[in-house]
């Protein structure tokens, strides 16, 4: 006998079959799942912001996600281990992480175990999206002033395509980006790096070159971090945690051992953590990422926010120019006369292509 839920699904599929003249049940099943996920997302959004007035609530800041439903929260300057309430757990249908480091939350102190009952709406968040059909949101950190896109010159080698993806994500989320190129001590000829970075400098990006080993650029980095809420994010092994240890030596956070480090990310930091600077401000250290997926729904924004394109698109013939096939495109003209390096334009095309379909 069919269960109630299956019956409902079966009758919905029949209606679809009649209306759509298609025999492809797999395709219908796929669409059904997508629709169900969308509906769940709506419900979640509604409940996330709903208020529960019958509890003894106290607000705090989420410092670390210890396991799926266990978090460290700072309440009045004190750390408390809190569990996610059953109500919130039920909402965890779509995002891999319902709560994110940096979230402001309401804790129920009256319950036997300290529970997170509410998540305050985020001012912003830096998110990437899973590389599959559902494109689940993976929130890297929430409520930020800026993101330090942490790359390294070598080990792993500088990947400006990834930097472009971060810059697009930061543009979409309206979070200030800062490009940090670490391990500058490994440079044999820094002028090659400067040539690669010249375009970003010209279009007004903040760039800091650092070495967690020699201390180069650390004071400059400290100055931009002071009294700000920042996230360090980038490939594994670029030296995010080493930079943090250099900036605040007492922290003694775990970094990859030099003797064991092969230049490939070892994913030493396994969970994100909010750190309080002794010089003022907060920082979220994050585990290194392999890829940075943008969301297909944001594709239309990329032609406007891709680094350096802002100055050109008003001069394209079409206001919705995608800078690909259109005539009289100011971006393509700038590529032809070398004002925009072809590497950056190719990186742009790769991003656009990845968001197709
Ligand atoms: N030469 C050089 N090596 C560095 C520098 N900063 C970090 N390293 C080395 O790079 C390796 C990785 O450093 P981590 O700080 O663990 O890198 P991470 O970005 O935090 O890596 P994940 O936590 O895996 O994302 C370690 O062996 C560090 O000693 C630097 O400025 N110069
Ligand atoms: Mg680390
Ligand atoms: Zn154009």
Coordinates of C-alpha atoms and ligand atoms in Angstrom, one line a residue:
X1 CA 0.0 0.0 0.0
X2 CA 1.3 3.5 -0.8
X3 CA 2.1 5.7 2.1
X4 CA 0.2 9.1 2.3
X5 CA 3.3 11.1 1.2
X6 CA 4.0 8.7 -1.7
X7 CA 0.3 8.9 -2.8
X8 CA 0.5 12.7 -2.8
X9 CA 3.7 12.6 -4.8
X10 CA 2.2 10.1 -7.2
X11 CA -0.9 12.1 -7.9
X12 CA 1.3 15.3 -8.3
X13 CA 3.4 13.4 -10.9
X14 CA 0.2 12.3 -12.7
X15 CA -0.9 15.9 -13.0
X16 CA 2.5 16.9 -14.3
X17 CA 2.4 14.0 -16.8
X18 CA -0.9 15.1 -18.1
X19 CA 0.2 18.7 -18.4
X20 CA 3.7 18.3 -19.7
X21 CA 3.4 15.5 -22.3
X22 CA 6.6 13.9 -21.1
X23 CA 7.5 10.3 -20.3
X24 CA 10.7 11.1 -18.5
X25 CA 9.9 10.2 -14.8
X26 CA 13.5 10.8 -13.7
X27 CA 13.3 14.4 -14.9
X28 CA 10.0 14.9 -13.1
X29 CA 11.4 13.4 -9.9
X30 CA 14.4 15.7 -10.2
X31 CA 12.1 18.8 -10.6
X32 CA 10.0 17.6 -7.6
X33 CA 13.0 17.4 -5.4
X34 CA 14.1 20.9 -6.4
X35 CA 10.6 22.2 -5.7
X36 CA 10.4 20.6 -2.3
X37 CA 13.8 22.0 -1.4
X38 CA 12.7 25.5 -2.5
X39 CA 9.6 25.2 -0.3
X40 CA 11.7 24.0 2.6
X41 CA 14.0 27.0 2.1
X42 CA 11.1 29.4 2.3
X43 CA 9.8 27.9 5.5
X44 CA 13.3 27.9 7.0
X45 CA 13.8 31.6 6.2
X46 CA 10.5 32.4 7.8
X47 CA 11.2 30.4 11.0
X48 CA 14.8 31.7 11.3
X49 CA 13.5 35.2 11.9
X50 CA 10.5 34.3 13.9
X51 CA 10.5 35.2 17.6
X52 CA 9.7 33.0 20.6
X53 CA 8.7 35.2 23.5
X54 CA 7.9 32.4 26.0
X55 CA 11.6 31.5 26.6
X56 CA 14.3 33.1 28.8
X57 CA 16.5 34.3 26.0
X58 CA 19.9 35.8 26.1
X59 CA 21.9 36.9 23.1
X60 CA 25.4 35.8 22.2
X61 CA 27.8 35.4 19.3
X62 CA 28.7 32.1 17.7
X63 CA 32.4 31.4 18.1
X64 CA 32.8 27.9 16.8
X65 CA 30.8 25.0 15.4
X66 CA 32.1 22.0 17.2
X67 CA 29.9 19.3 15.6
X68 CA 26.7 19.2 13.6
X69 CA 24.5 20.6 16.4
X70 CA 27.0 21.7 19.0
X71 CA 28.4 25.2 19.1
X72 CA 30.6 27.4 21.2
X73 CA 28.8 30.7 22.0
X74 CA 30.2 33.8 23.7
X75 CA 27.6 35.2 26.1
X76 CA 28.6 38.3 28.1
X77 CA 32.3 37.6 27.4
X78 CA 32.0 34.0 28.6
X79 CA 32.2 30.8 26.4
X80 CA 29.3 28.4 26.6
X81 CA 28.7 25.1 24.8
X82 CA 25.3 25.2 23.3
X83 CA 23.1 22.8 21.4
X84 CA 20.9 23.7 18.5
X85 CA 17.2 23.5 19.5
X86 CA 15.1 20.7 18.0
X87 CA 13.1 23.4 16.2
X88 CA 16.2 24.7 14.5
X89 CA 17.5 21.2 13.7
X90 CA 14.4 20.5 11.8
X91 CA 15.1 23.5 9.6
X92 CA 18.5 22.2 8.6
X93 CA 17.1 20.8 5.3
X94 CA 19.0 22.7 2.8
X95 CA 22.2 24.4 4.0
X96 CA 25.0 22.3 5.2
X97 CA 25.5 24.7 8.1
X98 CA 22.4 26.3 9.4
X99 CA 24.4 28.4 11.8
X100 CA 27.6 30.0 10.9
X101 CA 30.6 31.4 12.8
X102 CA 29.9 35.1 13.5
X103 CA 26.1 34.6 13.8
X104 CA 24.3 36.5 16.6
X105 CA 22.0 34.0 18.3
X106 CA 19.5 33.9 21.1
X107 CA 20.2 31.2 23.8
X108 CA 17.5 29.7 26.1
X109 CA 19.1 29.7 29.5
X110 CA 16.0 28.3 31.2
X111 CA 16.3 24.9 29.5
X112 CA 18.3 22.0 31.1
X113 CA 20.9 22.2 28.4
X114 CA 21.8 25.6 27.0
X115 CA 20.1 25.8 23.6
X116 CA 20.3 28.1 20.6
X117 CA 16.7 29.0 19.9
X118 CA 17.1 31.8 17.3
X119 CA 19.5 33.0 14.8
X120 CA 19.4 36.7 14.2
X121 CA 19.1 37.8 10.5
X122 CA 22.6 38.2 9.1
X123 CA 23.9 41.6 8.1
X124 CA 25.8 39.7 5.4
X125 CA 27.6 36.5 4.9
X126 CA 30.4 35.1 2.7
X127 CA 29.0 32.0 1.1
X128 CA 30.1 29.5 -1.5
X129 CA 27.8 27.1 -3.2
X130 CA 28.1 23.3 -3.7
X131 CA 29.0 22.2 -7.1
X132 CA 25.9 20.1 -7.8
X133 CA 22.4 20.6 -9.1
X134 CA 21.1 21.9 -5.7
X135 CA 23.9 24.4 -5.2
X136 CA 23.5 24.2 -1.4
X137 CA 24.8 27.3 0.3
X138 CA 27.9 26.8 2.5
X139 CA 28.2 29.9 4.7
X140 CA 31.9 30.6 5.4
X141 CA 31.3 33.3 8.0
X142 CA 28.6 35.8 8.9
X143 CA 28.4 39.5 9.9
X144 CA 31.6 40.7 8.5
X145 CA 33.3 44.0 7.6
X146 CA 35.8 42.4 5.2
X147 CA 37.3 39.3 3.7
X148 CA 41.0 38.7 3.4
X149 CA 41.4 36.5 0.4
X150 CA 44.4 34.6 1.6
X151 CA 46.6 33.2 -1.2
X152 CA 50.3 32.3 -1.3
X153 CA 52.9 33.0 -3.9
X154 CA 54.0 29.3 -4.0
X155 CA 53.1 26.1 -2.1
X156 CA 50.3 26.3 -3.2
X157 CA 51.0 28.5 -6.3
X158 CA 49.1 31.8 -6.7
X159 CA 45.7 31.0 -8.3
X160 CA 44.2 34.3 -9.5
X161 CA 41.2 32.5 -11.0
X162 CA 40.2 31.6 -7.5
X163 CA 40.9 35.2 -6.3
X164 CA 38.5 36.4 -9.1
X165 CA 35.8 34.1 -7.8
X166 CA 36.3 35.4 -4.2
X167 CA 36.2 39.0 -5.5
X168 CA 32.9 38.2 -7.3
X169 CA 31.4 36.6 -4.2
X170 CA 32.5 39.6 -2.0
X171 CA 31.0 41.9 -4.6
X172 CA 27.7 40.1 -4.5
X173 CA 27.6 40.0 -0.7
X174 CA 28.8 43.6 -0.5
X175 CA 31.8 42.7 1.7
X176 CA 35.0 44.6 1.3
X177 CA 37.7 42.3 -0.2
X178 CA 41.5 42.5 0.6
X179 CA 43.9 40.3 -1.4
X180 CA 46.7 38.9 0.7
X181 CA 49.5 37.1 -1.0
X182 CA 51.5 35.3 1.7
X183 CA 54.9 33.4 1.6
X184 CA 56.5 36.4 -0.2
X185 CA 59.8 35.1 1.3
X186 CA 59.7 32.5 -1.4
X187 CA 59.9 35.1 -4.2
X188 CA 63.1 35.1 -6.3
X189 CA 61.8 38.0 -8.4
X190 CA 59.0 40.0 -6.9
X191 CA 58.6 42.1 -10.0
X192 CA 56.9 39.1 -11.8
X193 CA 54.3 39.0 -9.0
X194 CA 53.9 42.8 -9.2
X195 CA 53.1 42.5 -13.0
X196 CA 50.4 39.9 -12.2
X197 CA 48.9 42.1 -9.6
X198 CA 49.2 45.4 -11.5
X199 CA 45.7 45.1 -12.9
X200 CA 44.1 44.6 -9.4
X201 CA 46.1 47.6 -8.1
X202 CA 45.0 49.7 -11.0
X203 CA 41.3 48.9 -10.4
X204 CA 41.6 49.9 -6.8
X205 CA 41.9 46.5 -5.0
X206 CA 43.7 46.5 -1.6
X207 CA 46.6 44.1 -1.8
X208 CA 48.9 43.1 1.0
X209 CA 52.1 41.0 0.5
X210 CA 53.1 39.1 3.6
X211 CA 55.4 36.5 5.0
X212 CA 54.4 34.8 8.3
X213 CA 58.1 33.7 8.4
X214 CA 60.0 37.0 8.0
X215 CA 57.2 39.2 9.3
X216 CA 57.1 41.3 6.1
X217 CA 53.7 43.0 5.7
X218 CA 52.4 41.9 9.1
X219 CA 52.2 45.4 10.5
X220 CA 50.3 46.5 7.3
X221 CA 47.9 43.6 7.8
X222 CA 47.4 44.3 11.5
X223 CA 46.5 47.9 10.6
X224 CA 43.7 46.8 8.3
X225 CA 42.4 44.2 10.8
X226 CA 42.3 46.5 13.8
X227 CA 38.8 47.1 15.1
X228 CA 37.3 45.2 12.1
X229 CA 35.4 41.9 11.7
X230 CA 37.3 39.9 9.2
X231 CA 37.4 36.4 7.7
X232 CA 40.6 34.8 6.3
X233 CA 39.6 32.4 3.5
X234 CA 41.5 30.7 0.7
X235 CA 43.2 27.4 -0.4
X236 CA 44.5 25.1 2.3
X237 CA 48.1 25.7 3.1
X238 CA 48.3 29.3 2.1
X239 CA 49.2 30.2 5.7
X240 CA 46.0 31.6 7.1
X241 CA 46.6 30.2 10.5
X242 CA 50.4 30.9 10.4
X243 CA 49.5 34.6 9.8
X244 CA 47.1 34.6 12.7
X245 CA 49.8 33.1 15.0
X246 CA 52.2 35.8 13.8
X247 CA 49.7 38.6 14.4
X248 CA 48.9 37.3 17.9
X249 CA 51.6 34.9 19.1
X250 CA 49.9 33.7 22.3
X251 CA 47.1 32.0 20.3
X252 CA 49.3 29.0 19.3
X253 CA 46.8 27.7 16.7
X254 CA 47.7 24.5 15.0
X255 CA 49.4 24.9 11.6
X256 CA 50.8 22.4 9.2
X257 CA 54.3 21.2 10.2
X258 CA 57.0 22.6 7.9
X259 CA 58.7 19.2 7.7
X260 CA 55.5 17.5 6.6
X261 CA 54.1 20.3 4.4
X262 CA 54.3 19.2 0.8
X263 CA 53.0 22.5 -0.7
X264 CA 49.6 20.8 -1.2
X265 CA 46.9 21.8 1.3
X266 CA 46.8 19.4 4.3
X267 CA 43.5 20.8 5.7
X268 CA 45.1 21.5 9.1
X269 CA 42.3 23.8 10.3
X270 CA 39.2 21.6 10.4
X271 CA 36.6 24.0 11.7
X272 CA 36.0 27.8 11.6
X273 CA 36.7 29.8 14.7
X274 CA 36.1 33.3 15.7
X275 CA 39.2 34.9 17.4
X276 CA 39.3 38.1 19.4
X277 CA 42.3 40.2 18.6
X278 CA 44.1 41.8 21.5
X279 CA 44.5 44.9 19.3
X280 CA 40.7 45.2 18.7
X281 CA 38.4 43.4 16.3
X282 CA 37.5 39.8 15.4
X283 CA 38.8 37.4 12.9
X284 CA 37.4 34.1 11.6
X285 CA 40.0 31.5 10.8
X286 CA 38.5 29.0 8.3
X287 CA 39.5 25.6 6.9
X288 CA 41.1 25.8 3.4
X289 CA 38.7 25.3 0.5
X290 CA 39.3 23.3 -2.7
X291 CA 36.9 25.2 -5.0
X292 CA 34.7 28.3 -4.7
X293 CA 31.3 27.8 -6.4
X294 CA 29.2 30.8 -7.2
X295 CA 25.4 30.6 -7.5
X296 CA 23.8 30.3 -10.9
X297 CA 21.1 32.9 -9.9
X298 CA 23.9 35.5 -9.5
X299 CA 25.2 35.0 -13.0
X300 CA 23.5 38.2 -14.3
X301 CA 25.5 40.2 -11.7
X302 CA 29.0 38.9 -12.8
X303 CA 29.3 41.2 -15.9
X304 CA 29.0 44.2 -13.6
X305 CA 30.9 43.1 -10.5
X306 CA 33.9 41.2 -12.0
X307 CA 37.0 43.0 -10.8
X308 CA 37.7 46.1 -12.9
X309 CA 34.7 45.8 -15.2
X310 CA 32.7 48.5 -13.4
X311 CA 34.5 51.3 -15.3
X312 CA 33.7 49.7 -18.7
X313 CA 30.2 48.3 -18.8
X314 CA 28.4 51.7 -18.9
X315 CA 30.1 52.2 -22.3
X316 CA 28.9 48.9 -23.7
X317 CA 26.2 49.3 -26.4
X318 CA 23.7 47.1 -24.5
X319 CA 22.9 47.8 -20.9
X320 CA 22.6 44.0 -20.2
X321 CA 25.8 43.3 -22.1
X322 CA 27.4 40.0 -21.0
X323 CA 30.8 41.0 -22.7
X324 CA 30.8 37.7 -24.6
X325 CA 29.0 37.7 -28.0
X326 CA 27.8 41.4 -28.1
X327 CA 29.0 44.0 -30.6
X328 CA 30.3 47.4 -29.4
X329 CA 31.3 45.9 -26.0
X330 CA 33.6 48.2 -24.0
X331 CA 35.1 45.3 -22.0
X332 CA 36.1 43.4 -25.2
X333 CA 37.6 46.5 -26.6
X334 CA 39.6 47.0 -23.4
X335 CA 40.9 43.4 -23.7
X336 CA 41.9 44.1 -27.3
X337 CA 43.9 47.2 -26.4
X338 CA 45.4 45.5 -23.3
X339 CA 43.7 47.7 -20.7
X340 CA 42.2 44.4 -19.3
X341 CA 44.7 41.5 -19.4
X342 CA 43.5 38.6 -21.5
X343 CA 44.1 36.3 -18.4
X344 CA 41.5 38.2 -16.5
X345 CA 39.0 38.1 -19.4
X346 CA 39.6 34.4 -19.8
X347 CA 39.0 34.0 -16.0
X348 CA 35.8 35.9 -16.4
X349 CA 34.6 33.7 -19.3
X350 CA 35.4 30.6 -17.2
X351 CA 33.2 31.9 -14.4
X352 CA 30.4 32.7 -16.8
X353 CA 30.7 29.3 -18.4
X354 CA 30.6 27.6 -15.0
X355 CA 27.2 29.3 -14.2
X356 CA 25.6 28.2 -17.5
X357 CA 22.8 25.6 -17.5
Ligands
LIG1 N1 57.7 30.0 3.3 C1 56.6 30.2 4.0 N2 55.9 29.2 4.5 C2 54.8 29.6 5.2 C3 54.4 30.9 5.4 N3 53.2 30.9 6.1 C4 52.9 29.6 6.4 N4 53.8 28.8 5.8 C5 53.9 27.4 5.9 O1 52.8 26.8 5.1 C6 52.2 25.7 5.7 C7 50.7 25.9 5.9 O2 50.5 26.9 6.8 P1 49.1 26.9 7.6 O3 49.1 28.2 8.4 O4 48.8 25.7 8.3 O5 48.1 27.1 6.4 P2 46.5 27.3 6.4 O6 46.2 28.3 5.3 O7 46.0 27.7 7.7 O8 46.0 25.9 6.0 P3 44.6 25.1 6.3 O9 44.3 25.2 7.7 O10 44.9 23.7 5.9 O11 43.6 25.8 5.4 C8 53.0 25.5 7.0 O12 54.0 24.5 6.9 C9 53.6 26.8 7.3 O13 54.8 26.7 8.0 C10 55.2 31.9 4.9 O14 55.0 33.1 5.0 N5 56.3 31.5 4.2
LIG2 MG1 44.7 26.8 9.0
LIG3 ZN1 30.2 44.5 -22.8

